[in-house]
Coordinates of C-alpha atoms in Angstrom, one line a residue:
X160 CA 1.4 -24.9 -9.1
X161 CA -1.5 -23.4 -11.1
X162 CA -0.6 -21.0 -13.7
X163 CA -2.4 -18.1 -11.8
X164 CA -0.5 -19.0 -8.6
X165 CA 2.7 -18.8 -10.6
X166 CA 2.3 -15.6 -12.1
X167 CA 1.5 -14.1 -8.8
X168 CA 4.1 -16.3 -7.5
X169 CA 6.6 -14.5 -10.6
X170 CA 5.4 -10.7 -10.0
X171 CA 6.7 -10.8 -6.5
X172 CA 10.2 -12.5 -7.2
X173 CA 10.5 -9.6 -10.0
X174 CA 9.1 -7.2 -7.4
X175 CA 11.9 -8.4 -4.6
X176 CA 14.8 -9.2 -7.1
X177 CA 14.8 -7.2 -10.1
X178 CA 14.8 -8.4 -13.3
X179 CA 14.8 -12.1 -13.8
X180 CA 15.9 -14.2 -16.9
X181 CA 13.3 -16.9 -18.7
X182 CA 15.9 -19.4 -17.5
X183 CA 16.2 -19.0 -13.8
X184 CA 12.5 -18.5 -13.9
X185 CA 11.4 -21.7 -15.5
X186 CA 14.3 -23.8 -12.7
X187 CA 13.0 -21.8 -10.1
X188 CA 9.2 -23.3 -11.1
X189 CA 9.9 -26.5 -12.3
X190 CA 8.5 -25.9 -15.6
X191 CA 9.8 -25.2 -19.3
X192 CA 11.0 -21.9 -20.7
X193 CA 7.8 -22.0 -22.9
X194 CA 5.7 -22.0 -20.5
X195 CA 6.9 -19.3 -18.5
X196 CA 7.5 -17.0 -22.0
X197 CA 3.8 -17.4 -22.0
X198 CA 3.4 -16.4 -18.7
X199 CA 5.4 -13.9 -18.8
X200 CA 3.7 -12.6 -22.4
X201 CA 0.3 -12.6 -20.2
X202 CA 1.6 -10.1 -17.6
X203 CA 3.5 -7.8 -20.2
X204 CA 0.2 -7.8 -21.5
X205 CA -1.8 -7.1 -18.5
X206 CA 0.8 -4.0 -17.8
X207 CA 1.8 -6.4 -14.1
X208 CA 5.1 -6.8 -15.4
X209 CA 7.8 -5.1 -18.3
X210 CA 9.0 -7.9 -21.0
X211 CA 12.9 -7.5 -21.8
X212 CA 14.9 -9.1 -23.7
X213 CA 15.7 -12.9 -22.3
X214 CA 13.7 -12.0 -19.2
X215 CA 11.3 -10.1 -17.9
X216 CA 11.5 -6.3 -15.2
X217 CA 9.6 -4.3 -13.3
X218 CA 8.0 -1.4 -14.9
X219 CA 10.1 1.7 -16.1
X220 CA 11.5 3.3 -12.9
X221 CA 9.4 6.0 -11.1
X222 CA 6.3 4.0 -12.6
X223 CA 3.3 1.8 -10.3
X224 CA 2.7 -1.4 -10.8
X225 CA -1.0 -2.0 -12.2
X226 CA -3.4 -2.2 -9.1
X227 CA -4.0 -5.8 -9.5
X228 CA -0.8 -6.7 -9.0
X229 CA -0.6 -4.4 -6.2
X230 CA -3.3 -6.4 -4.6
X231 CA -1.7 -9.8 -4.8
X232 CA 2.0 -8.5 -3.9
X233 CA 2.9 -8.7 -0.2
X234 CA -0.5 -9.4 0.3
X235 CA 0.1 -11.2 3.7
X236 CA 2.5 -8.5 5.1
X237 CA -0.5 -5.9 4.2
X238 CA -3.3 -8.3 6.1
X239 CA -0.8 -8.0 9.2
X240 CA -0.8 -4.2 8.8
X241 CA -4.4 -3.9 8.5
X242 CA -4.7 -6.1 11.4
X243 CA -2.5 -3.9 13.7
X244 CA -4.1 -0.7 12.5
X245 CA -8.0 -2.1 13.2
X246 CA -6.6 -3.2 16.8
X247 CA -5.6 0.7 17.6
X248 CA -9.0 2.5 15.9
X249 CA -12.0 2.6 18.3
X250 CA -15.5 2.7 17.6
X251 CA -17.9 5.3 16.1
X252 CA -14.4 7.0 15.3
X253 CA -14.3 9.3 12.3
X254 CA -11.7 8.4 9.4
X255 CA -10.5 9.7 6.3
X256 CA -9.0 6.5 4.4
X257 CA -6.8 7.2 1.0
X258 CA -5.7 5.4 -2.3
X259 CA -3.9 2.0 -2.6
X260 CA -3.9 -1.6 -1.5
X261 CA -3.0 -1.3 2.1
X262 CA -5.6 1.4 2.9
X263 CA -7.9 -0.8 1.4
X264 CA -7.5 -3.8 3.4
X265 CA -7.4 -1.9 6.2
X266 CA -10.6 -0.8 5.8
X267 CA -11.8 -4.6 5.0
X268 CA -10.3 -4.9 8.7
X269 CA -12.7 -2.3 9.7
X270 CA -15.6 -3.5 8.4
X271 CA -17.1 -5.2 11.3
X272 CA -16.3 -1.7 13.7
X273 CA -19.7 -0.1 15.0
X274 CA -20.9 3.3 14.1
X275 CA -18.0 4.8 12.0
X276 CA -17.9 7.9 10.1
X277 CA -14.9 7.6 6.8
X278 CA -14.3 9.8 4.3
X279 CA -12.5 8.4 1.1
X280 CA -11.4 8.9 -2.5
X281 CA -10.5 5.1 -2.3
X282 CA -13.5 3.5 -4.3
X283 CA -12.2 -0.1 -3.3
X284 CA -11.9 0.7 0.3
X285 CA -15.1 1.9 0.1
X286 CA -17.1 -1.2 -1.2
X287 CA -15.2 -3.1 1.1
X288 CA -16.6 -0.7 3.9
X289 CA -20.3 -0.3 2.5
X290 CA -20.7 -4.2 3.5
X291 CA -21.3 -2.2 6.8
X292 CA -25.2 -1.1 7.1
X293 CA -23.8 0.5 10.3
X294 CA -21.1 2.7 8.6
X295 CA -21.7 6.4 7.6
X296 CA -19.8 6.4 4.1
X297 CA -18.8 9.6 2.1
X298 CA -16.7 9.3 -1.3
X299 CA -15.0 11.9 -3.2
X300 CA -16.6 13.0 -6.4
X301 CA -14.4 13.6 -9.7
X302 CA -12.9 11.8 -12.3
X303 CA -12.3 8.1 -11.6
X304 CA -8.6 6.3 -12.8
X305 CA -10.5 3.5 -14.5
X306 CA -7.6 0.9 -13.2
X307 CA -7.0 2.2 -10.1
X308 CA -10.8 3.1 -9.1
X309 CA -9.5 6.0 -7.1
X310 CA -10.4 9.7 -7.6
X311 CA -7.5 12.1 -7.4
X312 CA -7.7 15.1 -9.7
X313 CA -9.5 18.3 -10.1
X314 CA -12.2 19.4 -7.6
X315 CA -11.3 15.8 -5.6
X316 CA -8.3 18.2 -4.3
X317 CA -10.7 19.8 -1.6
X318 CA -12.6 17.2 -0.7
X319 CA -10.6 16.2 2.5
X320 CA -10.4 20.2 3.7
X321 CA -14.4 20.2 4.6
X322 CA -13.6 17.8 6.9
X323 CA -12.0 17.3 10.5
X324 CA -11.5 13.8 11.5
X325 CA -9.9 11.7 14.4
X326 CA -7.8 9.7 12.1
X327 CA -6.1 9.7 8.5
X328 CA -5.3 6.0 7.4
X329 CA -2.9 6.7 4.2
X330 CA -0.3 5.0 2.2
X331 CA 2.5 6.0 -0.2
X332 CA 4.2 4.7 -2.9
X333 CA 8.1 4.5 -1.6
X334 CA 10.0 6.3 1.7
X335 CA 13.2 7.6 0.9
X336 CA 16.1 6.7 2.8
X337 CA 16.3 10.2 4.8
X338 CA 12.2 9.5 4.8
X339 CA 10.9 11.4 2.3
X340 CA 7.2 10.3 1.4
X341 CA 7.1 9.5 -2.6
X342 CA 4.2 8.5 -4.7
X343 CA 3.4 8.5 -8.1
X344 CA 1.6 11.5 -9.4
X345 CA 1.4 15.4 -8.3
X346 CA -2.6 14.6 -7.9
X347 CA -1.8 11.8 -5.1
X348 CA 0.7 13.8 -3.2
X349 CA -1.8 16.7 -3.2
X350 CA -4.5 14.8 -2.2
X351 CA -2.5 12.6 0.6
X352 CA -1.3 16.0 2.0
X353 CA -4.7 17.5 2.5
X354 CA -5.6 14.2 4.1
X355 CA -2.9 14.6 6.3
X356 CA -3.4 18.7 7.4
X357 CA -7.6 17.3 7.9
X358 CA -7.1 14.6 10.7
X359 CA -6.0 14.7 14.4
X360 CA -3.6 11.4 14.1
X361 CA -2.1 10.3 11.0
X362 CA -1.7 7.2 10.5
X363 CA 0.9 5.7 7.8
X364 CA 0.4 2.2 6.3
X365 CA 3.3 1.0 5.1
X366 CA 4.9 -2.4 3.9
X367 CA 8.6 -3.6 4.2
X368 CA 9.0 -3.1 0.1
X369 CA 8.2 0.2 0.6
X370 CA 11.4 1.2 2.0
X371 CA 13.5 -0.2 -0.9
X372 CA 11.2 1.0 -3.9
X373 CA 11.3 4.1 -6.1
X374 CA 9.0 7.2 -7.0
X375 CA 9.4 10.4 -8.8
X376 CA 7.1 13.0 -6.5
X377 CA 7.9 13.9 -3.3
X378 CA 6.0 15.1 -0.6
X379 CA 6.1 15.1 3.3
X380 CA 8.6 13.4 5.6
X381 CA 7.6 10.1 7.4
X382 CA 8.1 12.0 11.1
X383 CA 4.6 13.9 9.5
X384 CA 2.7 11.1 10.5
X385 CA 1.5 10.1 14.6
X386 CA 2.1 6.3 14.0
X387 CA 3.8 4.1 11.6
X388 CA 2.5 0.5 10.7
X389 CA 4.3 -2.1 9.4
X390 CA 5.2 -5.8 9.2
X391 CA 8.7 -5.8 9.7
X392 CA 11.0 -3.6 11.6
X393 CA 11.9 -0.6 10.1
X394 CA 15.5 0.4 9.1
X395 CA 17.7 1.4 11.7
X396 CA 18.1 5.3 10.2
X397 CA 14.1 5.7 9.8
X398 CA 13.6 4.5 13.4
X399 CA 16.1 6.7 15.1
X400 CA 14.4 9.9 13.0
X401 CA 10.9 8.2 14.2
X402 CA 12.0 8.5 17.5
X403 CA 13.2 11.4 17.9
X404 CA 10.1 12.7 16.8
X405 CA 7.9 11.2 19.1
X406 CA 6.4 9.0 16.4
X407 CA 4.7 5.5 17.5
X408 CA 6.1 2.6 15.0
X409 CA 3.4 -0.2 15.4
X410 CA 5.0 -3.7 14.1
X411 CA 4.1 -7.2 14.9
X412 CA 5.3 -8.5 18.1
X413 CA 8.5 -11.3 17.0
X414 CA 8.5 -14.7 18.8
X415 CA 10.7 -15.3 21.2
X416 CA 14.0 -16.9 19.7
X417 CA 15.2 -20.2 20.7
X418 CA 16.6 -20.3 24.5
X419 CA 14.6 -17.1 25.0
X420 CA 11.7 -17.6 28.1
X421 CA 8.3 -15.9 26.2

């Protein structure tokens, strides 16, 4: 394995198990403490991971990852989501897409969709999107997070309120277990929520991780949204509150088990 496959290999371990130890690391890599004290010194360094003591953690609580890291983790999960979501958005529809990794690769799935109108203060999702001659492409103005290549603050508040669209594609950064939408920042709840009072469906994007992370802001309740897309099913408490709200969950379609006719 190549060092950069490891490390992305090592962020989503630490991601799905907590902290881990140099020593289990290095047996579960085949390779020597050293090395993965170095790898684990590069993404301390890089802000993708925390160093501790004998090991290496997550960031402090209640904190993001660093986008990069973001993109690599889950990645496959979040290409199934964006597939689903592409699938159920027709042409020359008008979207707002927001921040984060998910939004943005489901607007790399979108790229090839005739004559649509998006709205975004996702900077990613909209190079991925101005691939497309054929899309009409508006961005937020405002101050930029350098790292994140979002826009979120200040007079970025009302950009979503001059519009009305068909559909709002938006992520969040954890969902409670009662379903409480979380994220990050005051400026990304404010800014997801007037996404979400601007557009006729609202679509949320959201991988299995999600449901077992943490964040310090809260904001909406996951029966807000028309339709809920993930990879997995969705725990047992956030489904029955899904449907008793009328909500559409959109997951992928399992195989049928062994025994089972297709």
């Amino acid at each position: 394995m190549l060092a950069e496959q490891r490390a992305r290999a090592i962020v989503e371990l630490v991601n799905q198990k907590g902290f881990q130890t140099i020593d289990a690391l290095a047996g579960e890599f085949g390779v020597s403490p050293q090395t993965i004290r170095r790898d684990v010194n590069s993404l301390n360094d890089q802000g993708l991971l925390r160093r501790r003591h004998g090991g290496v953690e997550l960031p402090q609580q209640g904190e993001n990852l660093a986008y990069p890291a973001r993109q690599q983790l889950n990645l496959a999960a979040k290409r199934t989501i964006a597939q689903l979501l592409a699938a159920d958005v027709p042409e020359r529809a008008s979207l707002f897409i927001g921040i984060g990794t998910t939004p943005e690769l489901c607007a790399l799935a979108l790229v090839q969709h005739a004559q649509l109108r998006v709205m975004t203060n996702n900077l990613n999702a909209a190079m991925r999107l101005a691939r497309n001659p054929d899309c009409d492409l508006v961005v937020a103005g405002g101050r930029v997070r350098n790292l994140d290549l979002d826009v979120v603050a200040g007079e970025a508040h009302d950009f979503f309120s001059r519009f009305s669209v068909d559909i709002g594609i938006f992520g969040v950064g954890a969902v409670a277990p009662d379903g409480t939408l979380l994220d990050f920042s005051l400026d990304e709840v404010a800014m997801r929520q007037s996404l979400m009072r601007h557009c006729r469906q609202r679509f949320l994007v959201v991988d299995h991780s999600k449901f077992t992370r943490d964040a310090t802001v809260r904001g909406g309740h996951i029966t807000d949204a028309s339709a809920v897309y993930s990879d997995r099913p969705l725990p047992s408490l956030i489904r029955a509150m899904l449907a008793t709200a009328g909500v559409r969950v959109v997951v992928p379609t399992l195989p049928p088990t062994s025994g089972e006719q297709p």
